[in-house]
Tab-separated table of C-alpha atoms and ligand atoms in Angstrom:
chain	number	residue	atom	x	y	z
V	1	MET	CA	10.124	-95.185	-47.584
V	2	GLU	CA	8.015	-92.893	-45.379
V	3	GLU	CA	7.765	-89.385	-46.743
V	4	LYS	CA	9.201	-86.708	-44.454
V	5	LYS	CA	6.511	-84.317	-43.175
V	6	ARG	CA	7.038	-80.915	-44.723
V	7	THR	CA	5.406	-78.864	-41.905
V	8	ILE	CA	5.314	-78.866	-38.119
V	9	PRO	CA	2.219	-78.859	-35.887
V	10	ILE	CA	1.370	-75.560	-34.145
V	11	SER	CA	0.220	-76.110	-30.578
V	12	ARG	CA	-0.973	-72.583	-29.956
V	13	PHE	CA	-2.160	-69.872	-32.374
V	14	TYR	CA	-2.023	-66.132	-31.644
V	15	THR	CA	-5.110	-64.746	-33.408
V	16	CYS	CA	-6.998	-61.421	-33.677
V	17	GLU	CA	-10.672	-62.383	-33.780
V	18	GLU	CA	-11.534	-61.861	-30.108
V	19	GLN	CA	-9.808	-58.505	-30.040
V	20	LEU	CA	-11.705	-57.377	-33.156
V	21	VAL	CA	-15.052	-58.459	-31.684
V	22	LYS	CA	-14.278	-56.417	-28.565
V	23	ARG	CA	-13.145	-53.468	-30.638
V	24	MET	CA	-16.397	-53.481	-32.606
V	25	LYS	CA	-18.411	-53.509	-29.391
V	26	LYS	CA	-16.381	-50.663	-27.937
V	27	LYS	CA	-15.826	-48.453	-30.981
V	28	GLY	CA	-18.653	-49.446	-33.363
V	29	ARG	CA	-22.061	-47.912	-34.152
V	30	LYS	CA	-21.016	-44.269	-33.781
V	31	ASN	CA	-24.063	-43.330	-35.884
V	32	ARG	CA	-26.526	-45.668	-34.202
V	33	PHE	CA	-30.278	-45.018	-34.447
V	34	SER	CA	-31.452	-43.571	-31.153
V	35	ALA	CA	-34.017	-40.894	-32.107
V	36	GLU	CA	-36.935	-40.418	-29.720
V	37	THR	CA	-39.064	-38.189	-31.971
V	38	LYS	CA	-40.019	-38.130	-35.641
V	39	ALA	CA	-38.167	-34.842	-36.084
V	40	ASP	CA	-34.959	-36.313	-34.645
V	41	TYR	CA	-35.438	-39.380	-36.817
V	42	GLU	CA	-35.599	-37.235	-39.968
V	43	ILE	CA	-32.347	-35.453	-39.045
V	44	TRP	CA	-30.637	-38.781	-38.267
V	45	LYS	CA	-31.989	-40.282	-41.490
V	46	GLN	CA	-30.576	-37.516	-43.702
V	47	GLU	CA	-27.169	-37.638	-41.989
V	48	THR	CA	-26.961	-41.420	-42.009
V	49	ARG	CA	-28.005	-41.706	-45.636
V	50	GLN	CA	-25.287	-39.281	-46.672
V	51	LEU	CA	-22.743	-41.182	-44.591
V	52	LEU	CA	-23.726	-44.595	-45.994
V	53	LYS	CA	-23.771	-43.306	-49.582
V	54	SER	CA	-20.276	-41.993	-49.082
V	55	LEU	CA	-18.989	-45.212	-47.432
V	56	ILE	CA	-20.222	-47.376	-50.315
V	57	GLY	CA	-18.793	-44.944	-52.882
V	58	LEU	CA	-22.054	-43.967	-54.551
V	59	HIS	CA	-20.627	-40.527	-55.383
V	60	ASN	CA	-17.999	-42.204	-57.564
V	61	MET	CA	-20.556	-43.863	-59.841
V	62	GLU	CA	-20.985	-42.277	-63.282
V	63	ASP	CA	-24.350	-41.394	-64.765
V	64	CYS	CA	-25.188	-42.052	-68.423
V	65	PRO	CA	-28.172	-42.684	-70.709
V	66	LEU	CA	-29.726	-46.135	-70.086
V	67	LYS	CA	-30.081	-46.917	-73.819
V	68	PRO	CA	-32.509	-49.823	-73.190
V	69	ASP	CA	-32.311	-52.569	-75.786
V	70	CYS	CA	-34.773	-55.499	-75.936
V	71	LEU	CA	-32.757	-58.601	-76.897
V	72	GLU	CA	-35.463	-61.252	-76.536
V	73	ARG	CA	-39.198	-61.549	-75.889
V	74	VAL	CA	-40.798	-64.939	-75.160
V	75	GLU	CA	-43.880	-66.285	-73.412
V	76	ILE	CA	-42.925	-68.600	-70.541
V	77	GLU	CA	-45.880	-69.875	-68.457
V	78	ASP	CA	-49.292	-68.666	-67.218
V	79	GLY	CA	-49.256	-66.055	-70.017
V	80	ILE	CA	-46.172	-64.383	-68.517
V	81	ILE	CA	-43.955	-62.635	-71.074
V	82	ARG	CA	-40.228	-62.676	-70.388
V	83	GLU	CA	-38.203	-59.894	-71.979
V	84	LYS	CA	-34.442	-59.683	-71.867
V	85	ILE	CA	-33.474	-56.028	-71.649
V	86	LEU	CA	-29.934	-54.656	-71.742
V	87	LEU	CA	-29.363	-51.402	-69.832
V	88	GLN	CA	-26.295	-49.184	-69.728
V	89	VAL	CA	-25.880	-48.484	-66.004
V	90	GLU	CA	-22.548	-46.623	-66.206
V	91	PRO	CA	-20.646	-45.583	-69.331
V	92	GLU	CA	-19.803	-48.875	-71.088
V	93	VAL	CA	-21.091	-50.994	-68.176
V	94	TYR	CA	-24.130	-53.050	-69.135
V	95	MET	CA	-26.719	-54.942	-67.092
V	96	PRO	CA	-28.908	-57.663	-68.605
V	97	VAL	CA	-32.318	-57.936	-66.948
V	98	TYR	CA	-35.119	-60.459	-67.306
V	99	VAL	CA	-38.416	-58.578	-67.104
V	100	LEU	CA	-41.358	-60.849	-66.281
V	101	ILE	CA	-44.654	-59.314	-67.382
V	102	PRO	CA	-47.878	-61.058	-66.311
V	103	PRO	CA	-51.168	-60.549	-68.160
V	104	LYS	CA	-53.095	-57.426	-67.105
V	105	ARG	CA	-56.064	-58.206	-64.861
V	106	GLY	CA	-57.946	-54.915	-65.055
V	107	GLU	CA	-57.592	-51.291	-66.081
V	108	GLU	CA	-55.051	-50.387	-63.415
V	109	LYS	CA	-51.360	-50.221	-64.250
V	110	LEU	CA	-49.387	-53.249	-63.085
V	111	LYS	CA	-47.238	-52.863	-59.977
V	112	CYS	CA	-43.500	-53.636	-60.152
V	113	PHE	CA	-40.903	-55.402	-58.034
V	114	LEU	CA	-37.151	-55.431	-58.457
V	115	ALA	CA	-35.728	-58.866	-57.637
V	116	PRO	CA	-31.919	-58.874	-57.274
V	117	PRO	CA	-30.237	-62.289	-56.960
V	118	GLY	CA	-28.208	-63.906	-54.182
V	119	HIS	CA	-25.166	-66.170	-54.536
V	120	GLN	CA	-24.908	-69.591	-56.180
V	121	GLY	CA	-27.928	-69.271	-58.478
V	122	ALA	CA	-26.351	-67.863	-61.670
V	123	GLY	CA	-27.925	-64.430	-61.144
V	124	LYS	CA	-31.185	-63.747	-62.950
V	125	TYR	CA	-31.585	-67.335	-64.204
V	126	SER	CA	-32.649	-68.734	-60.823
V	127	VAL	CA	-34.663	-65.690	-59.726
V	128	ALA	CA	-36.630	-65.682	-63.001
V	129	GLY	CA	-37.197	-69.448	-62.618
V	130	VAL	CA	-35.293	-70.724	-65.677
V	131	ARG	CA	-35.627	-74.436	-64.762
V	132	SER	CA	-34.601	-75.535	-68.269
V	133	ILE	CA	-30.977	-75.108	-67.096
V	134	PRO	CA	-30.452	-78.218	-64.873
V	135	ALA	CA	-27.824	-76.608	-62.589
V	136	VAL	CA	-30.198	-73.699	-62.005
V	137	ALA	CA	-33.193	-76.027	-61.432
V	138	ASP	CA	-31.256	-77.697	-58.573
V	139	LYS	CA	-30.563	-74.350	-56.905
V	140	ILE	CA	-34.215	-73.302	-57.271
V	141	GLU	CA	-35.132	-76.531	-55.495
V	142	LEU	CA	-32.578	-75.961	-52.738
V	143	PHE	CA	-33.095	-72.252	-51.995
V	144	HIS	CA	-36.614	-71.687	-53.440
V	145	TYR	CA	-34.669	-69.244	-55.581
V	146	ASP	CA	-37.380	-68.440	-58.155
V	147	TYR	CA	-38.916	-65.602	-56.130
V	148	GLY	CA	-39.058	-63.382	-59.232
V	149	LEU	CA	-41.275	-65.891	-61.011
V	150	GLN	CA	-43.343	-66.431	-57.821
V	151	MET	CA	-44.044	-62.678	-57.682
V	152	ALA	CA	-44.912	-62.537	-61.401
V	153	LYS	CA	-47.454	-65.312	-60.802
V	154	LEU	CA	-48.989	-63.073	-58.114
V	155	GLY	CA	-49.526	-60.428	-60.829
V	156	TYR	CA	-46.464	-58.180	-60.463
V	157	VAL	CA	-44.081	-57.060	-63.201
V	158	VAL	CA	-40.762	-58.364	-61.872
V	159	LEU	CA	-37.374	-57.082	-62.994
V	160	CYS	CA	-34.671	-59.702	-62.371
V	161	PRO	CA	-31.213	-58.253	-63.061
V	162	ASP	CA	-27.826	-59.880	-63.210
V	163	CYS	CA	-26.066	-57.887	-60.528
V	164	ARG	CA	-22.375	-57.174	-61.059
V	165	GLY	CA	-20.275	-60.328	-61.038
V	166	PHE	CA	-23.254	-62.688	-61.564
V	167	GLY	CA	-24.615	-64.604	-64.567
V	168	GLU	CA	-23.684	-62.800	-67.772
V	169	ARG	CA	-21.772	-60.195	-65.749
V	170	ARG	CA	-19.071	-62.508	-64.378
V	171	GLU	CA	-15.584	-61.032	-64.693
V	172	ALA	CA	-12.831	-62.948	-66.576
V	173	ALA	CA	-11.849	-65.187	-63.624
V	174	LEU	CA	-15.071	-67.254	-63.662
V	175	GLN	CA	-16.465	-67.172	-67.189
V	176	GLY	CA	-16.199	-70.914	-67.815
V	177	GLU	CA	-19.128	-73.251	-68.453
V	178	GLU	CA	-18.368	-75.591	-65.535
V	179	GLU	CA	-21.234	-75.684	-63.055
V	180	SER	CA	-18.947	-74.350	-60.323
V	181	GLU	CA	-18.213	-71.307	-62.488
V	182	PHE	CA	-21.641	-70.818	-64.062
V	183	LEU	CA	-23.413	-70.685	-60.702
V	184	ASN	CA	-20.686	-68.680	-58.996
V	185	SER	CA	-19.981	-64.936	-58.928
V	186	THR	CA	-16.913	-62.716	-59.099
V	187	CYS	CA	-17.638	-60.544	-56.034
V	188	PHE	CA	-14.134	-61.188	-54.680
V	189	HIS	CA	-12.505	-59.949	-57.886
V	190	LEU	CA	-14.839	-56.942	-58.113
V	191	ALA	CA	-14.117	-55.975	-54.507
V	192	HIS	CA	-10.369	-56.110	-55.177
V	193	MET	CA	-10.670	-53.900	-58.248
V	194	ALA	CA	-13.192	-51.448	-56.810
V	195	GLU	CA	-12.248	-50.757	-53.190
V	196	PRO	CA	-8.877	-49.101	-53.825
V	197	LEU	CA	-10.768	-46.843	-56.270
V	198	GLY	CA	-13.188	-45.711	-53.551
V	199	MET	CA	-15.993	-48.001	-54.697
V	200	THR	CA	-17.588	-51.139	-53.221
V	201	VAL	CA	-19.616	-54.069	-54.548
V	202	ILE	CA	-22.608	-52.978	-52.441
V	203	GLY	CA	-22.280	-49.460	-53.875
V	204	MET	CA	-22.155	-50.717	-57.449
V	205	CYS	CA	-25.125	-53.053	-56.958
V	206	THR	CA	-27.162	-50.340	-55.230
V	207	TRP	CA	-26.386	-47.914	-58.055
V	208	ASP	CA	-27.473	-50.454	-60.674
V	209	LEU	CA	-30.783	-51.052	-58.863
V	210	MET	CA	-31.352	-47.287	-58.708
V	211	ARG	CA	-30.805	-47.223	-62.474
V	212	LEU	CA	-33.281	-50.082	-62.869
V	213	THR	CA	-35.792	-47.973	-60.924
V	214	ASP	CA	-35.050	-45.103	-63.357
V	215	TYR	CA	-35.821	-47.520	-66.186
V	216	ILE	CA	-39.294	-48.258	-64.782
V	217	LYS	CA	-39.976	-44.498	-64.675
V	218	GLU	CA	-38.549	-43.992	-68.168
V	219	ARG	CA	-40.571	-46.861	-69.662
V	220	GLY	CA	-43.731	-45.432	-68.112
V	221	GLU	CA	-45.958	-48.489	-68.693
V	222	TRP	CA	-46.341	-49.624	-65.079
V	223	ASP	CA	-47.317	-48.114	-61.721
V	224	GLU	CA	-44.307	-45.969	-60.795
V	225	GLU	CA	-45.629	-45.092	-57.351
V	226	SER	CA	-45.698	-48.597	-55.925
V	227	ILE	CA	-42.309	-50.094	-56.775
V	228	GLY	CA	-41.120	-52.827	-54.390
V	229	CYS	CA	-37.903	-54.790	-53.957
V	230	VAL	CA	-37.534	-58.444	-52.974
V	231	GLY	CA	-34.361	-60.473	-52.443
V	232	PHE	CA	-32.994	-63.535	-50.729
V	233	SER	CA	-29.526	-63.792	-49.141
V	234	GLY	CA	-27.163	-61.579	-51.219
V	235	GLY	CA	-30.361	-60.362	-52.924
V	236	GLY	CA	-31.657	-59.493	-49.446
V	237	MET	CA	-28.493	-57.496	-48.849
V	238	GLN	CA	-29.089	-55.517	-52.052
V	239	THR	CA	-32.764	-55.032	-51.164
V	240	LEU	CA	-31.824	-53.678	-47.730
V	241	TRP	CA	-29.290	-51.205	-49.115
V	242	LEU	CA	-31.359	-49.972	-52.061
V	243	SER	CA	-34.496	-49.488	-49.964
V	244	ALA	CA	-32.580	-47.833	-47.115
V	245	LEU	CA	-31.127	-45.254	-49.514
V	246	ASP	CA	-33.957	-44.723	-52.021
V	247	ASP	CA	-37.508	-43.723	-51.015
V	248	ARG	CA	-38.836	-44.669	-54.463
V	249	ILE	CA	-38.939	-48.235	-53.108
V	250	LYS	CA	-42.285	-48.498	-51.312
V	251	THR	CA	-42.430	-52.168	-50.259
V	252	VAL	CA	-39.487	-54.189	-48.972
V	253	ILE	CA	-39.040	-57.980	-48.687
V	254	ILE	CA	-35.724	-59.114	-47.178
V	255	SER	CA	-35.200	-62.864	-46.869
V	256	GLY	CA	-32.286	-64.544	-45.081
V	257	TYR	CA	-30.304	-61.342	-44.577
V	258	LEU	CA	-31.135	-59.523	-41.351
V	259	TYR	CA	-28.781	-60.017	-38.414
V	260	GLY	CA	-26.039	-58.352	-36.391
V	261	TYR	CA	-22.712	-57.806	-38.138
V	262	SER	CA	-20.505	-58.998	-35.279
V	263	ASP	CA	-21.866	-62.561	-35.144
V	264	SER	CA	-22.751	-62.951	-38.817
V	265	LEU	CA	-19.981	-61.202	-40.729
V	266	LEU	CA	-17.133	-60.615	-38.306
V	267	ARG	CA	-17.191	-64.057	-36.651
V	268	LEU	CA	-18.357	-65.692	-39.914
V	269	ASN	CA	-15.477	-64.012	-41.711
V	270	GLY	CA	-15.383	-66.496	-44.597
V	271	ASN	CA	-18.500	-64.828	-46.076
V	272	CYS	CA	-18.375	-63.331	-49.575
V	273	SER	CA	-16.379	-60.118	-50.123
V	274	CYS	CA	-19.480	-58.280	-51.388
V	275	ASN	CA	-20.762	-58.053	-47.780
V	276	TYR	CA	-17.831	-55.983	-46.572
V	277	VAL	CA	-17.734	-52.183	-46.741
V	278	PRO	CA	-14.607	-50.428	-45.414
V	279	HIS	CA	-15.380	-48.470	-42.196
V	280	LEU	CA	-19.065	-49.529	-42.120
V	281	TRP	CA	-19.099	-51.170	-38.690
V	282	GLU	CA	-17.520	-48.125	-37.089
V	283	TYR	CA	-20.813	-46.339	-37.749
V	284	VAL	CA	-23.798	-48.701	-37.953
V	285	ASP	CA	-25.067	-52.203	-37.376
V	286	MET	CA	-27.566	-53.775	-39.752
V	287	GLY	CA	-30.573	-52.758	-37.640
V	288	ASP	CA	-29.563	-49.103	-38.015
V	289	ILE	CA	-29.579	-49.475	-41.815
V	290	GLY	CA	-32.976	-51.191	-41.475
V	291	ALA	CA	-34.275	-48.261	-39.388
V	292	LEU	CA	-34.014	-46.181	-42.594
V	293	LEU	CA	-36.851	-48.265	-44.082
V	294	ALA	CA	-39.468	-46.827	-41.689
V	295	PRO	CA	-42.415	-46.578	-42.102
V	296	ARG	CA	-42.667	-48.514	-45.390
V	297	PRO	CA	-44.220	-52.019	-45.434
V	298	LEU	CA	-41.433	-54.482	-44.610
V	299	MET	CA	-41.357	-58.262	-44.651
V	300	VAL	CA	-38.347	-59.911	-43.008
V	301	GLN	CA	-37.952	-63.661	-43.475
V	302	SER	CA	-35.799	-65.533	-40.958
V	303	ALA	CA	-35.229	-69.282	-40.756
V	304	ARG	CA	-34.458	-70.598	-37.280
V	305	SER	CA	-31.739	-72.955	-38.565
V	306	ASP	CA	-30.098	-70.475	-40.948
V	307	HIS	CA	-26.377	-70.833	-40.120
V	308	LEU	CA	-25.803	-67.261	-41.331
V	309	ASN	CA	-27.660	-65.965	-38.257
V	310	GLY	CA	-24.474	-66.832	-36.339
V	311	TYR	CA	-23.802	-68.875	-33.216
V	312	ARG	CA	-26.584	-67.180	-31.180
V	313	GLY	CA	-29.185	-67.954	-33.861
V	314	MET	CA	-32.434	-65.964	-33.708
V	315	ASP	CA	-31.174	-63.761	-30.842
V	316	ASN	CA	-28.841	-62.152	-33.359
V	317	VAL	CA	-31.842	-61.465	-35.620
V	318	MET	CA	-34.230	-60.211	-32.947
V	319	GLU	CA	-31.752	-57.654	-31.571
V	320	GLN	CA	-31.468	-55.962	-34.980
V	321	LEU	CA	-35.190	-56.180	-35.638
V	322	ALA	CA	-35.804	-54.450	-32.275
V	323	VAL	CA	-33.830	-51.430	-33.568
V	324	ILE	CA	-35.949	-51.360	-36.736
V	325	ARG	CA	-39.178	-51.711	-34.740
V	326	LYS	CA	-38.217	-48.715	-32.633
V	327	ALA	CA	-38.024	-46.566	-35.780
V	328	TYR	CA	-41.431	-47.818	-37.020
V	329	ARG	CA	-42.923	-47.130	-33.576
V	330	LEU	CA	-42.090	-43.421	-33.963
V	331	PHE	CA	-44.557	-43.402	-36.866
V	332	GLY	CA	-47.119	-45.601	-35.104
V	333	LYS	CA	-46.466	-48.116	-37.903
V	334	GLU	CA	-45.028	-51.111	-36.086
V	335	ASN	CA	-47.731	-53.248	-37.696
V	336	GLU	CA	-46.130	-52.574	-41.122
V	337	ILE	CA	-43.370	-55.038	-40.154
V	338	TYR	CA	-44.183	-58.658	-40.951
V	339	HIS	CA	-41.595	-60.986	-39.447
V	340	ASP	CA	-41.935	-64.390	-41.079
V	341	VAL	CA	-40.039	-66.907	-38.923
V	342	TRP	CA	-40.055	-70.602	-39.715
V	343	ASP	CA	-38.157	-73.778	-38.874
V	344	GLY	CA	-35.805	-74.276	-41.737
V	345	GLY	CA	-32.409	-73.496	-43.192
V	346	HIS	CA	-31.113	-70.781	-45.496
V	347	CYS	CA	-33.799	-70.459	-48.184
V	348	PHE	CA	-36.575	-68.165	-49.469
V	349	HIS	CA	-40.035	-68.669	-47.945
V	350	GLY	CA	-42.930	-67.899	-50.289
V	351	GLU	CA	-45.770	-69.148	-48.086
V	352	HIS	CA	-46.909	-65.813	-46.631
V	353	LEU	CA	-45.987	-63.513	-49.532
V	354	GLU	CA	-49.533	-62.999	-50.784
V	355	LYS	CA	-50.883	-62.355	-47.283
V	356	PHE	CA	-48.197	-59.704	-46.713
V	357	LEU	CA	-48.714	-58.041	-50.081
V	358	LYS	CA	-52.498	-57.860	-49.760
V	359	GLY	CA	-51.937	-56.149	-46.366
G	1	ZN	ZN1	-20.769	-61.917	-53.166
């Protein structure tokens, strides 16, 4: 007997997307970057930083002693030591970090990079290049996810944290050992718990990276004046936010995360919850946040076939980069922006790293 269909077809849907796109165009970017002088830029920068800090709930984060604890110290490859450090980032909130320490090459203190992770790589395990875990090895292959290890091989001390919801910091919903759980993150669950409390995932991750920067200062072994940040995808998002809000970050590498919000996060509205900050688009687009990086050395990596660029592809990238360039131009430092564009999909691109870093 044929089973009776339990639903009916809908011939026409009455949706909101087009109206929201129009609304963003009409009402968005109230705090856009438009300064014509360095003095105006400085005023805009202070105001915008305060605004962004408040939107992401940074004022609601609680300070505490870091209480660093070294849980493990092993040699991995090329003489690189890998330490596992546990830091208290808020009272009773802990962040495990892999610290990759290459051999010293001369008398000078080693320079440092923070390397926050993106999605689907089990947090620090892929960034620090832990290929002994087969599921992680596959993701390293796919996304070139081991950028922490790549930087350590170039002679930098690289701090690869589990950001909130990733790796050993997954909340209860995804703590299983299945590959789909191990590689995944609990951003959705964190966003649900945090936002009604005036906090956001971006705010929590930015706070934790600020604490990691404090740790470098507190440890005092490495060059504190030349700290950089590198990240791909969700790690690029964290790199953008940390560097935009904290001048202690002197060199910025953002891979696969620089585009306009309307195409890439409003139209592509199935993206992860960690990307979404209540009220953000009323005030800025991503290029405005990027304008806060001026005039520090900045590498932006964009792949022409990255689906996250949205339906207009590279046009959606170039428009935001033009806003950032305008800010650098005020300082006569446009040449500090290195835009690495290649034909490929959503993955990290290590080919020109050394060239960029050697200036
Ligand atoms: Zn996420």
